[in-house]
Coordinates of C-alpha atoms and ligand atoms in Angstrom, one line a residue:
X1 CA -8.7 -47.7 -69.0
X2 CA -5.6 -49.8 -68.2
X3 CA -1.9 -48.0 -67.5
X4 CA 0.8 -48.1 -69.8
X5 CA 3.0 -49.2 -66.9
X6 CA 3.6 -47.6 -63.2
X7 CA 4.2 -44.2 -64.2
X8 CA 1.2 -44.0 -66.2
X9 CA -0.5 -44.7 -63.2
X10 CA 1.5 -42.3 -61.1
X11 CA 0.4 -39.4 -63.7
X12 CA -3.1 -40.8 -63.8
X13 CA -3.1 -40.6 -59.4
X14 CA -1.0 -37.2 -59.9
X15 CA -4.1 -35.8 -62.1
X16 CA -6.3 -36.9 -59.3
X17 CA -4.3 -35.0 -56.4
X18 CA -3.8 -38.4 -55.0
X19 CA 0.2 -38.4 -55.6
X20 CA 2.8 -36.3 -53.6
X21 CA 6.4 -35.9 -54.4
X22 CA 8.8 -34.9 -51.9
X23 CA 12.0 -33.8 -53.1
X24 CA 14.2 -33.8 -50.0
X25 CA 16.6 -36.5 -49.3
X26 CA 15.0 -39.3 -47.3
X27 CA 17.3 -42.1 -46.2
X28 CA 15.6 -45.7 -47.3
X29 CA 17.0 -47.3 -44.1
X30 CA 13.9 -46.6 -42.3
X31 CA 12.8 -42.5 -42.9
X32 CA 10.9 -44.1 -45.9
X33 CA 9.3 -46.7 -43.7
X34 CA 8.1 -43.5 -41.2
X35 CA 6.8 -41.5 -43.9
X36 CA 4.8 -44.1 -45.7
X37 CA 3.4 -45.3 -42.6
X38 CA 1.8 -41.8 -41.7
X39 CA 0.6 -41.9 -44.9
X40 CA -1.1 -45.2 -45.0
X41 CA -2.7 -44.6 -41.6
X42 CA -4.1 -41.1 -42.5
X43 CA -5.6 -42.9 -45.6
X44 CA -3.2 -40.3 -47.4
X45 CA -2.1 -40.2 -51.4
X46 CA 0.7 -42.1 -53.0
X47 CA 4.1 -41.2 -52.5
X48 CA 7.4 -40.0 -55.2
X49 CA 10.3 -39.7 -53.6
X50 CA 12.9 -38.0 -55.9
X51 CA 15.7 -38.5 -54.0
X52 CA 16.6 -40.9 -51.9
X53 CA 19.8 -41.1 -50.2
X54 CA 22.6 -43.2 -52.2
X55 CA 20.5 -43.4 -55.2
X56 CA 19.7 -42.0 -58.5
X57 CA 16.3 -43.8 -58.6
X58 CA 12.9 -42.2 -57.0
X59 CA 11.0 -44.4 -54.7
X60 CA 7.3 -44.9 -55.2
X61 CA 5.4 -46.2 -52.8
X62 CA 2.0 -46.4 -51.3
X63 CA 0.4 -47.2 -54.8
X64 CA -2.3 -49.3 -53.1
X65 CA -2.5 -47.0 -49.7
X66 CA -6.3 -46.8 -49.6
X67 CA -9.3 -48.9 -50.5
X68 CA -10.4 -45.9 -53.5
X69 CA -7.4 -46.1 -54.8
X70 CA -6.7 -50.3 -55.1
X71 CA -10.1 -49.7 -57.1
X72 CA -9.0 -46.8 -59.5
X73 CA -5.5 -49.3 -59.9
X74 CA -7.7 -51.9 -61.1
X75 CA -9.9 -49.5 -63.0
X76 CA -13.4 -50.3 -61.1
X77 CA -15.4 -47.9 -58.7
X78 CA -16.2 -50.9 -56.6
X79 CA -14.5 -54.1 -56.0
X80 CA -17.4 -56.5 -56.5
X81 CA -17.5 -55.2 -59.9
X82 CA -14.4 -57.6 -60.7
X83 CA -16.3 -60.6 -58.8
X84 CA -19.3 -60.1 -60.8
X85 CA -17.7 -60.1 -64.3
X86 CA -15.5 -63.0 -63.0
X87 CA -19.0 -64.5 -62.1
X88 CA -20.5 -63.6 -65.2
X89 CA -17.7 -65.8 -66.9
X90 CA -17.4 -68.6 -64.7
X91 CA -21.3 -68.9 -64.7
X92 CA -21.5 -69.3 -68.3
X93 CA -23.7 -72.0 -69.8
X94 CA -22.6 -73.9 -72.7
X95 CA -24.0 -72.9 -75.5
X96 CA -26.9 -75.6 -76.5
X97 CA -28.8 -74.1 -79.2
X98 CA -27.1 -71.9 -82.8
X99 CA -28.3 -69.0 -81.7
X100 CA -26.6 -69.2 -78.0
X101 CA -23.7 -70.9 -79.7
X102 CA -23.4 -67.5 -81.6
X103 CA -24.3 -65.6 -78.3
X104 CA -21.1 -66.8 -76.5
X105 CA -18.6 -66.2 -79.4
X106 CA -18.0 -62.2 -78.1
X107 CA -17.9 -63.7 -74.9
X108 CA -14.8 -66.0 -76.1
X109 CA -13.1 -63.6 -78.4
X110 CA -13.1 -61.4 -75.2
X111 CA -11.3 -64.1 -73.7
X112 CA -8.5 -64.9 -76.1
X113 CA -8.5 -61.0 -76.5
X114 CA -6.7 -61.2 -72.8
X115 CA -4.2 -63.7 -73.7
X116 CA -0.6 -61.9 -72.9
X117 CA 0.9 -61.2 -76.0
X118 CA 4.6 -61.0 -76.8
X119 CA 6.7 -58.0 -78.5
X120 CA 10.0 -57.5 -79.2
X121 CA 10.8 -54.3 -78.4
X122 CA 10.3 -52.9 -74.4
X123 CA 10.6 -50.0 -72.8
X124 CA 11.8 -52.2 -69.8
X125 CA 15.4 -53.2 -71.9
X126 CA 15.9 -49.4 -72.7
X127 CA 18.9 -49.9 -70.9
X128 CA 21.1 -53.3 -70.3
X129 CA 23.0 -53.5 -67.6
X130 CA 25.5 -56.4 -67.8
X131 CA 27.5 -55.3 -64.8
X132 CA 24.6 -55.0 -62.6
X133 CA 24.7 -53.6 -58.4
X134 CA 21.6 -53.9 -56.6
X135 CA 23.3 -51.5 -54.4
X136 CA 22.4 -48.8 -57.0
X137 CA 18.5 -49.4 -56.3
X138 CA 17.0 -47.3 -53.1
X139 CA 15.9 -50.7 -51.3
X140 CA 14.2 -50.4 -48.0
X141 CA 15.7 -51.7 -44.9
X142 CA 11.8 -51.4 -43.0
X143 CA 11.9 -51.7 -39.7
X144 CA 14.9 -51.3 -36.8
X145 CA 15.5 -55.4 -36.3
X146 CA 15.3 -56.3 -40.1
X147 CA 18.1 -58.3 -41.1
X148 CA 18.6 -55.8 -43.8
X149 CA 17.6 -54.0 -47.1
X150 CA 14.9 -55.7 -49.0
X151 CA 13.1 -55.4 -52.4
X152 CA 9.2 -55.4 -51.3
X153 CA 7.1 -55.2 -54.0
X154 CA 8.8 -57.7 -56.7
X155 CA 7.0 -59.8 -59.2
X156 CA 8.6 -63.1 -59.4
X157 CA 8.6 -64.8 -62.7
X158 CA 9.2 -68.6 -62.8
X159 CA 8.7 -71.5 -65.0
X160 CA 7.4 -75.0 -64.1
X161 CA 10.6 -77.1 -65.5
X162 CA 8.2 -80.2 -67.0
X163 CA 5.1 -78.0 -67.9
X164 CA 7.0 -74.9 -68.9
X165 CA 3.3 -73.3 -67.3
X166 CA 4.4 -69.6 -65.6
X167 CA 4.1 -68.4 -62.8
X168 CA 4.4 -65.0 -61.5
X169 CA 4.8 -64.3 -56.9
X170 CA 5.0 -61.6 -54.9
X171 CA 7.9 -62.8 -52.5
X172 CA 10.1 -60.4 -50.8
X173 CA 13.7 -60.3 -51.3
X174 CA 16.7 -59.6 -49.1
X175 CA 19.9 -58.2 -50.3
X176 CA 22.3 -59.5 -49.6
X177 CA 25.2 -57.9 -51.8
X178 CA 25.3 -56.0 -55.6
X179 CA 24.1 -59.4 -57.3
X180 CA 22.5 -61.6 -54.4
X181 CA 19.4 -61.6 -52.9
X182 CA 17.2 -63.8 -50.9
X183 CA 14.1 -65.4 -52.5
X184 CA 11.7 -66.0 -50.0
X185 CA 9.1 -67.8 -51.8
X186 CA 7.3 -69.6 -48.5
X187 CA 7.3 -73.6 -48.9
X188 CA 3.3 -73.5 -49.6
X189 CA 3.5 -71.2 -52.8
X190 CA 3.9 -72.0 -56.2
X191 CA 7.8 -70.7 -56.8
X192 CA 8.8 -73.0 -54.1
X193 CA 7.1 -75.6 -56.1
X194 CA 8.6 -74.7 -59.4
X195 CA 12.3 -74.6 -57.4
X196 CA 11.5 -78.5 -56.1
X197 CA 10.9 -79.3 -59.2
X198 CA 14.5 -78.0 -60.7
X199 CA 15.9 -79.4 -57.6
X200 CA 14.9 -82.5 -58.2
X201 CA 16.0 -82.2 -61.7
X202 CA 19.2 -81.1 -60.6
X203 CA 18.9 -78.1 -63.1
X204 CA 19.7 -74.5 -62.5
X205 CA 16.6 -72.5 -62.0
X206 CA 16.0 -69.6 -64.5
X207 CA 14.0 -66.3 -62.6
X208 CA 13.3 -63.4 -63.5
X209 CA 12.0 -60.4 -61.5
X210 CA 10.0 -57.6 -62.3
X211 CA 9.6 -54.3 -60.4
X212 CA 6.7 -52.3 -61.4
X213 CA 4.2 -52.5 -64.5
X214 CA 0.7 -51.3 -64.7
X215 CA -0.8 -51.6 -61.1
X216 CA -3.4 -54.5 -62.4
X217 CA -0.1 -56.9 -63.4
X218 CA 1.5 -56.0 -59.5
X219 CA -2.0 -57.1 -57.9
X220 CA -2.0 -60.5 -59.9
X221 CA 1.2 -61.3 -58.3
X222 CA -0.3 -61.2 -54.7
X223 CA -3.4 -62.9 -56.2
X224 CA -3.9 -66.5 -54.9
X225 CA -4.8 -67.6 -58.5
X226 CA -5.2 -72.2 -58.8
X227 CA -1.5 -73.0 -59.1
X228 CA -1.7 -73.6 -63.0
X229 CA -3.1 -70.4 -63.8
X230 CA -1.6 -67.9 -65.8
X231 CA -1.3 -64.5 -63.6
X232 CA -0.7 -62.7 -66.6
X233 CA -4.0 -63.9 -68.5
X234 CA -5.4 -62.6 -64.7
X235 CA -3.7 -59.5 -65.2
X236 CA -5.5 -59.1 -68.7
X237 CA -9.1 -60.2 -67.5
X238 CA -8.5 -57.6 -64.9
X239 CA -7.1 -54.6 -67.3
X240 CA -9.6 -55.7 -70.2
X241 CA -6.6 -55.6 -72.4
X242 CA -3.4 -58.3 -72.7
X243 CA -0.6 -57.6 -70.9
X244 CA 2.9 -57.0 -73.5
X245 CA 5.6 -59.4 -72.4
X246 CA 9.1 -59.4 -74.0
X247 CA 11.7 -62.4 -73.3
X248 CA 14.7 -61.8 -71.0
X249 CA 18.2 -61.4 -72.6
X250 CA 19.0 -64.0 -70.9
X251 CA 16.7 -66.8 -70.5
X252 CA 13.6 -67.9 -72.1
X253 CA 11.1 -66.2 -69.3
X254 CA 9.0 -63.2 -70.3
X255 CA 8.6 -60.6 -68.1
X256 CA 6.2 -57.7 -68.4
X257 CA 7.0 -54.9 -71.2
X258 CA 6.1 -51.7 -69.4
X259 CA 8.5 -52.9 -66.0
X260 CA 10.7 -50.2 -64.6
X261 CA 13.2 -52.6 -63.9
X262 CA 14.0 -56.5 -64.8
X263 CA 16.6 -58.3 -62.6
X264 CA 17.5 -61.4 -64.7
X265 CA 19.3 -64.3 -62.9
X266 CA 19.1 -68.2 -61.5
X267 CA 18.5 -69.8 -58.6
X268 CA 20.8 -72.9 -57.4
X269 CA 18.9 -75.6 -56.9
X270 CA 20.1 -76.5 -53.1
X271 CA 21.8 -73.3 -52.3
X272 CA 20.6 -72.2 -48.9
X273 CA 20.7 -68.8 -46.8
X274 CA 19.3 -66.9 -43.6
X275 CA 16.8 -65.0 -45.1
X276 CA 15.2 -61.9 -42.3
X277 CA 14.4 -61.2 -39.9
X278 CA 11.9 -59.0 -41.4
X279 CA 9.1 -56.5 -40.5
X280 CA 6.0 -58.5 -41.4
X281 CA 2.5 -58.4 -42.6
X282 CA 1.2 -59.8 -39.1
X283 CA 2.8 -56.5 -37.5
X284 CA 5.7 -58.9 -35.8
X285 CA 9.4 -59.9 -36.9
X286 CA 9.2 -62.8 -39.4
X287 CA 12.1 -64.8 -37.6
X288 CA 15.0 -66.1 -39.8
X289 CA 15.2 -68.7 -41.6
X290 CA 16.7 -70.6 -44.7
X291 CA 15.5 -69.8 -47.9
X292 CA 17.0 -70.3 -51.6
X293 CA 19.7 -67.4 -53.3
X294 CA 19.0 -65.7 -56.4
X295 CA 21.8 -64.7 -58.5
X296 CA 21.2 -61.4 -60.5
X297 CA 23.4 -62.1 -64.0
X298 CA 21.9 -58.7 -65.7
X299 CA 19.4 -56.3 -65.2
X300 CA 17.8 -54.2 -68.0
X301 CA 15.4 -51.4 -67.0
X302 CA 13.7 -47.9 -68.1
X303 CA 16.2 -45.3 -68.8
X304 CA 14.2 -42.9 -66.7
X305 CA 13.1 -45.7 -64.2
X306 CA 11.2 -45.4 -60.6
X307 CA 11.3 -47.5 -58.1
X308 CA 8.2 -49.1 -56.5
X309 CA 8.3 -50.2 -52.7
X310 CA 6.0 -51.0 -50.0
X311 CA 6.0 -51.7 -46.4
X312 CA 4.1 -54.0 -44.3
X313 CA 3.8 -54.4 -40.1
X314 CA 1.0 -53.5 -38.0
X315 CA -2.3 -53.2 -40.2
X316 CA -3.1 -51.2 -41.7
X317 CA -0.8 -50.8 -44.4
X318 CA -1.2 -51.4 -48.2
X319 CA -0.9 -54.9 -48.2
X320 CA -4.9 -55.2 -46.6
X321 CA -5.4 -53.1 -49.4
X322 CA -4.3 -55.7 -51.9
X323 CA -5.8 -58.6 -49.7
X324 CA -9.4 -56.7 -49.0
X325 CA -9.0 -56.4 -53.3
X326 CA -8.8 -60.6 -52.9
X327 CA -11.8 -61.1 -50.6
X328 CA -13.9 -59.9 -52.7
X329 CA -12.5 -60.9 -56.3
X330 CA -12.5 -64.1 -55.2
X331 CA -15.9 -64.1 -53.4
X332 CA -17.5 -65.4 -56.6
X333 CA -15.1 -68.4 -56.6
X334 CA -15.7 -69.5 -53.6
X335 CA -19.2 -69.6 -54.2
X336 CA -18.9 -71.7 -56.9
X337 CA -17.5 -74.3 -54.6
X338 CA -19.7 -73.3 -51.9
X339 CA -23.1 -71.4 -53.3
X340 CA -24.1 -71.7 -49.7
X341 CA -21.4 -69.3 -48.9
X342 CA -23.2 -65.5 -49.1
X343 CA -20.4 -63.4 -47.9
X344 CA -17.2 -63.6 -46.4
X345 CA -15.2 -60.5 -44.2
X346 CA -11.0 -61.4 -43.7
X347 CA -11.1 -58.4 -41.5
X348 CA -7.6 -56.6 -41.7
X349 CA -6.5 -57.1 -38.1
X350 CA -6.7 -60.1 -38.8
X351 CA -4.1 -60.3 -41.0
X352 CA -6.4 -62.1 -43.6
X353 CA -5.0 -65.5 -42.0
X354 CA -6.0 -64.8 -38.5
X355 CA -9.4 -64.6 -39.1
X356 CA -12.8 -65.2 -41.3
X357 CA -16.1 -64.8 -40.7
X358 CA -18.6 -66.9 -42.9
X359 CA -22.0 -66.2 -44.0
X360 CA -24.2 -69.0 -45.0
X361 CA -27.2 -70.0 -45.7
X362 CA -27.4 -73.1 -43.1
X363 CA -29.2 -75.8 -44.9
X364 CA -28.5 -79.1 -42.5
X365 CA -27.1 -80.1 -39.5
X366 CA -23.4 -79.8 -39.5
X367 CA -23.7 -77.5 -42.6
X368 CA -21.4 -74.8 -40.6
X369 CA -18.5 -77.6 -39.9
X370 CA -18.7 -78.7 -43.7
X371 CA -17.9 -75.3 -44.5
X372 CA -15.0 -74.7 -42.2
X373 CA -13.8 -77.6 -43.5
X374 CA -14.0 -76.8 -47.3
X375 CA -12.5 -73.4 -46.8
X376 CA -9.6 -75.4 -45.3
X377 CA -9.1 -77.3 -48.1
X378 CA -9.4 -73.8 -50.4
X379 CA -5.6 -72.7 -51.8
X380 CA -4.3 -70.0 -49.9
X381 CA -7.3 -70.3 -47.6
X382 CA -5.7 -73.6 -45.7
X383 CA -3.9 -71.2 -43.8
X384 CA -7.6 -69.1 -42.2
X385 CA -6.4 -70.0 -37.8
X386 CA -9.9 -69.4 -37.1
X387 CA -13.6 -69.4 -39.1
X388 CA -16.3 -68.3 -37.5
X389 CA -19.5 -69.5 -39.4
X390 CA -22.7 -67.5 -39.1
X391 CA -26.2 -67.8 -40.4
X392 CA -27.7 -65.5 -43.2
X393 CA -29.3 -63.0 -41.3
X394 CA -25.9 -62.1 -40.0
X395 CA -23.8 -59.1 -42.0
X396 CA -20.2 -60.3 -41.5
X397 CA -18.9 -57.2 -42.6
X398 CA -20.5 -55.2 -39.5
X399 CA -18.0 -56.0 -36.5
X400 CA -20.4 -54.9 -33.8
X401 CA -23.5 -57.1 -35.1
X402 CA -20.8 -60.0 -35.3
X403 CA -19.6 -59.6 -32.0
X404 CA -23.0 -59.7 -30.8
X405 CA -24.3 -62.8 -32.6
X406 CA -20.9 -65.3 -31.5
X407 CA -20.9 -64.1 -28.1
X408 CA -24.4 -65.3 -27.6
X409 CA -25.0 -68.1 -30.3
X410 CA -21.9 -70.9 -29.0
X411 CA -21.8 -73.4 -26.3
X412 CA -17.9 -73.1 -26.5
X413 CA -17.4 -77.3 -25.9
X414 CA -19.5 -78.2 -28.4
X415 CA -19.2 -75.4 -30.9
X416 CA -15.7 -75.4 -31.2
X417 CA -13.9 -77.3 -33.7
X418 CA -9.9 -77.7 -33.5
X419 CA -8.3 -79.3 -36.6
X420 CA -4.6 -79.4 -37.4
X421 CA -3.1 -78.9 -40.6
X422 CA -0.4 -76.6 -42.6
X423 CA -0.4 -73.3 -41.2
X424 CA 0.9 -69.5 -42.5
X425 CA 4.5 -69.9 -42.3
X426 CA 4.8 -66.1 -40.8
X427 CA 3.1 -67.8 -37.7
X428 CA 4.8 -67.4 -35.0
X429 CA 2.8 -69.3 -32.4
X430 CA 1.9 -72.7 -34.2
X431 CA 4.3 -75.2 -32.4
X432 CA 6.2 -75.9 -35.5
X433 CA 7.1 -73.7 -38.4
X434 CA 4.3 -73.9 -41.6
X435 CA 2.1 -76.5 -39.3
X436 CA -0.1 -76.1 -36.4
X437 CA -3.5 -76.3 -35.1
X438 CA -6.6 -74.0 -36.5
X439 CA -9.9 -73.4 -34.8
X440 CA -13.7 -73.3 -36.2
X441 CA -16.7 -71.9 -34.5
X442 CA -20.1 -72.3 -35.2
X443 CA -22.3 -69.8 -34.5
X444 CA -25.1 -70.8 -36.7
X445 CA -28.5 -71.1 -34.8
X446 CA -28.4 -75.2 -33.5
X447 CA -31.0 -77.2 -34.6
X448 CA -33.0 -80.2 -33.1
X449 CA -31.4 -81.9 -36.0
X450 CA -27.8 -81.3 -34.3
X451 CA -29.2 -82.2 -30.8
X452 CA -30.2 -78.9 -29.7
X453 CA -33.2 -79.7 -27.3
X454 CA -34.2 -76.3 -26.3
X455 CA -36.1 -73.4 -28.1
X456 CA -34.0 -71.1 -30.0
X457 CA -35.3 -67.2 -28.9
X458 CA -36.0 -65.1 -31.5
X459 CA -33.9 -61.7 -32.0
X460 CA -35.6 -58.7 -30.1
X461 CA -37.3 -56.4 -32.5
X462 CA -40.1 -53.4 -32.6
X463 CA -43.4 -54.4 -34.2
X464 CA -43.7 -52.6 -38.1
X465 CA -47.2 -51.0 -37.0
X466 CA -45.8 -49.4 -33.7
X467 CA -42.9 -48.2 -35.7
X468 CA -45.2 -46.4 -38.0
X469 CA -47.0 -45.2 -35.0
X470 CA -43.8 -43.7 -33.5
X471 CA -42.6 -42.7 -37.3
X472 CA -46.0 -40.6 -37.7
X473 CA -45.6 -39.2 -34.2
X474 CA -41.9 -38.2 -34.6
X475 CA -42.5 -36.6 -37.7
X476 CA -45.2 -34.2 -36.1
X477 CA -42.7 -33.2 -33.6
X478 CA -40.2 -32.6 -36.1
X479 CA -37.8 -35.2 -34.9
X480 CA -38.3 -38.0 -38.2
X481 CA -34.6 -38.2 -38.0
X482 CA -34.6 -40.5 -35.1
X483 CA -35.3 -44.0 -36.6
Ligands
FMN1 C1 3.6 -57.0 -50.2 C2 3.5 -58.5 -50.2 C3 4.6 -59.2 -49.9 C4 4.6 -60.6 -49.9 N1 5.7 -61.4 -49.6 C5 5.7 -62.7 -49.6 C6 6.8 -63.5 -49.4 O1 7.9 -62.9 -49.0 N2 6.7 -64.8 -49.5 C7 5.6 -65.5 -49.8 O2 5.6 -66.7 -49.9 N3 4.5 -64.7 -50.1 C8 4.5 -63.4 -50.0 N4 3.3 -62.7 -50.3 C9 2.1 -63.4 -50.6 C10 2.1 -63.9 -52.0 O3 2.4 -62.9 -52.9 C11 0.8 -64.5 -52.4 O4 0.5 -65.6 -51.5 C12 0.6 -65.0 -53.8 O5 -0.7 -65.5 -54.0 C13 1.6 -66.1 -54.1 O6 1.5 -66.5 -55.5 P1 1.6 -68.0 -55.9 O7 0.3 -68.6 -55.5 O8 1.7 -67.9 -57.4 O9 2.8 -68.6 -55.3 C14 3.4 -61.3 -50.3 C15 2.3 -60.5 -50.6 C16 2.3 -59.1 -50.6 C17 1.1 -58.3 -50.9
MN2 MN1 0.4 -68.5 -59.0

């Protein structure tokens, strides 16, 4: 079933024992940071803190803290569950005959039953504030070198000026008084699209910001959904049930019903600011840098609100969470581009753009480079430093056997591909911000095909009929454990 909103959710994870609430006074300059961490590392349950110091408002955080619990947020006991119905949907045939014709009408009436629907009444405008201070909200400053306080888990609601499509990103924001903030939408993602376009308009850009909804909406945020699509349709698919918007007093965006808080505002086309330093997803600073200024004009919210927050830095921490959700809700995707493609692993210390390891079922010579190439050209996946492609019999998600298999299967000079392109902008060691070089490896079995002359040896492995020797033998000595 989908939540009525974050604290739904909260009393759904509180009814599971997976929610603790600690009532002493934490300070959200950093304690909060130190606490959640612990958590996160010890795989530990979501966290209410009733009161924080210099604010009314409890913190939430750690929502999405272990891999169990991303799955009970998005209502399925195991990710792949989500691929497959995405699968299910992307995979259908057009109808040819009557009867299929007939066939895929529940199909479509499930569709336009996810369609985000708009109501007048919220509880997120229980209470208008005109005169609004982002000072009142318990903001984390992180970690010791950030350049301050900083909202963490905001949903930022845009427009596209010409097509009026939406579009909702997760993009951190820095505060920078009671009603400015930074809006650090990274030059590859769709808000800093939307903002070019109003620049080169010369319009003021309506935004609005959402903090907390039902778990399902927060994920499609982070989701790296085809520019033009709707994350709240996402957010519907995923929740089996539309998501409620309701307009913003002050502009024409909607923004989710069930939010705890909605900061309306603008952004000034042209207006520049240092934006971080800031405790990062890839466990360094992010450095500083210029990024646009949102204006908060009012802010409506919950009359009993909570504040959601998360942290990021070394992994793990929620955020591989949210991004392990991705690798495999978007699995079926990718395989419709690539059906060669049978799994993918974005392992977490990685930092999901450090690293990928491919498994494919090799089909011609070069087959491996075509796919590091068409994972480059993939969205968010552009930014992947270094793809390591590996045949079928290889199971990407077992580190050891991976290990294993690249160490022994490249001829470095020849299996090594360097290409050059944009790159994550949080990377720090690309020679220029945003673009750099990234690096492929085949370690597919060569082929004569790809000028591999010698024999390929086979894998080492025991015989079936001395295993059932062995087996038989074992079991008489009590020992058929040992396989
Ligand atoms: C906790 C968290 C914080 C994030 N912060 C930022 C950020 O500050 N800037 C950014 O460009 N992306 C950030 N991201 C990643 C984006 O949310 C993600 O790339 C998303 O797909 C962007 O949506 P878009 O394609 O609609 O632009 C963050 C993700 C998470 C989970
Ligand atoms: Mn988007």
């Amino acid at each position: 079933m989908p939540f009525n909103g974050l604290q739904d959710y909260l009393s759904a994870l509180d009814r599971r024992g997976e929610l603790l609430t600690i009532t002493d006074p934490i300070d959200p300059e950093l304690e909060v940071t130190e606490i959640a961490d612990r958590f996160v590392r010890a795989g530990g349950p979501a966290l209410r803190l009733t009161n924080p110091k210099g604010s009314r408002y409890p913190v939430v955080i750690n929502l999405f803290g272990t891999l169990e619990r991303t799955c009970f947020a998005l209502g399925v006991s195991d990710l792949n569950e989500i691929g497959a119905r995405l699968e299910e949907l992307l995979h259908a045939e057009p109808p040819s005959s009557l009867i299929d014709r007939i066939r895929a009408v529940p199909k479509l009436l499930e569709i336009s039953n996810w369609m985000p629907r708009t109501v007048g009444k919220a509880s997120c405008q229980e209470v208008i504030e005109d005169q609004p201070r982002l000072s009142d909200l318990p903001a984390l400053k992180c970690w010791p070198q950030d350049g301050g306080r900083f909202i963490t888990l905001p949903l930022v609601f845009t427009r596209h000026p010409d097509t009026g499509r939406r579009n909702v990103g997760m993009y951190r924001m820095q505060i920078y008084d009671d009603c400015t903030t930074g809006m650090h939408w990274h030059p590859h993602k769709v808000g800093a699209e939307h903002y070019r376009r109003y620049r080169a308009l010369g319009r003021r850009m309506p935004v609005a910001v959402a903090l907390g909804s039902d778990p399902a909406v927060i994920y499609s945020a982070t989701a790296p959904l085809p520019e033009d699509f709707d994350e709240m349709l996402f957010a519907g698919f995923l929740r089996r049930r539309p998501v409620e918007l309701v307009k913003c007093r002050t502009s024409d965006l909607e923004v989710p019903a069930d939010a705890e808080f909605i900061l309306e505002g603008y952004v000034e086309p042209g207006e520049l600011r240092m934006e971080g330093p800031f405790g990062d997803h890839t466990g360094y600073y992010s450095l500083s840098d210029e990024f646009p200024v949102f204006h908060l004009t009012m802010l409506t919210r919950r009359s009993q609100p909570v504040y959601p927050a998360t942290i990021v830095g070394p992994p793990p921490k929620e955020d591989c969470f949210l991004a392990k959700a991705t690798e495999r809700i978007f699995l079926p995707l990718l395989r419709m581009q690539l059906p060669e493609v049978i799994d993918i692993n974005l392992p977490v210390e990685g930092i999901f753009h450090n690293l990928a390891f491919v498994r494919i079922a090799k089909r011609y010579p070069g087959h491996a480079l075509k796919v590091m190439h068409a994972v480059w050209g993939l969205g968010q996946m552009a930014f992947t430093k270094i793809i390591i492609v590996v045949d079928e019999e290889v199971n990407v998600q077992n580190l050891s056997e991976v290990i294993w298999r690249v160490g022994n299967n490249i001829d470095p000079e020849r299996d090594i591909c360097f290409v050059r392109g944009p790159v994550d902008i949080l990377d720090h060691a690309s020679q220029l911000p945003g673009f750099g070089s990234k690096m492929g490896v085949d370690a597919t079995r060569k082929w004569p095909g790809e000028g591999f002359g010698r024999p390929w040896p086979d894998v080492i492995e025991m015989g079936p009929e001395t295993k059932a020797r062995v087996d038989a033998l074992f079991a008489n000595l009590g020992l058929e454990k040992m396989k």
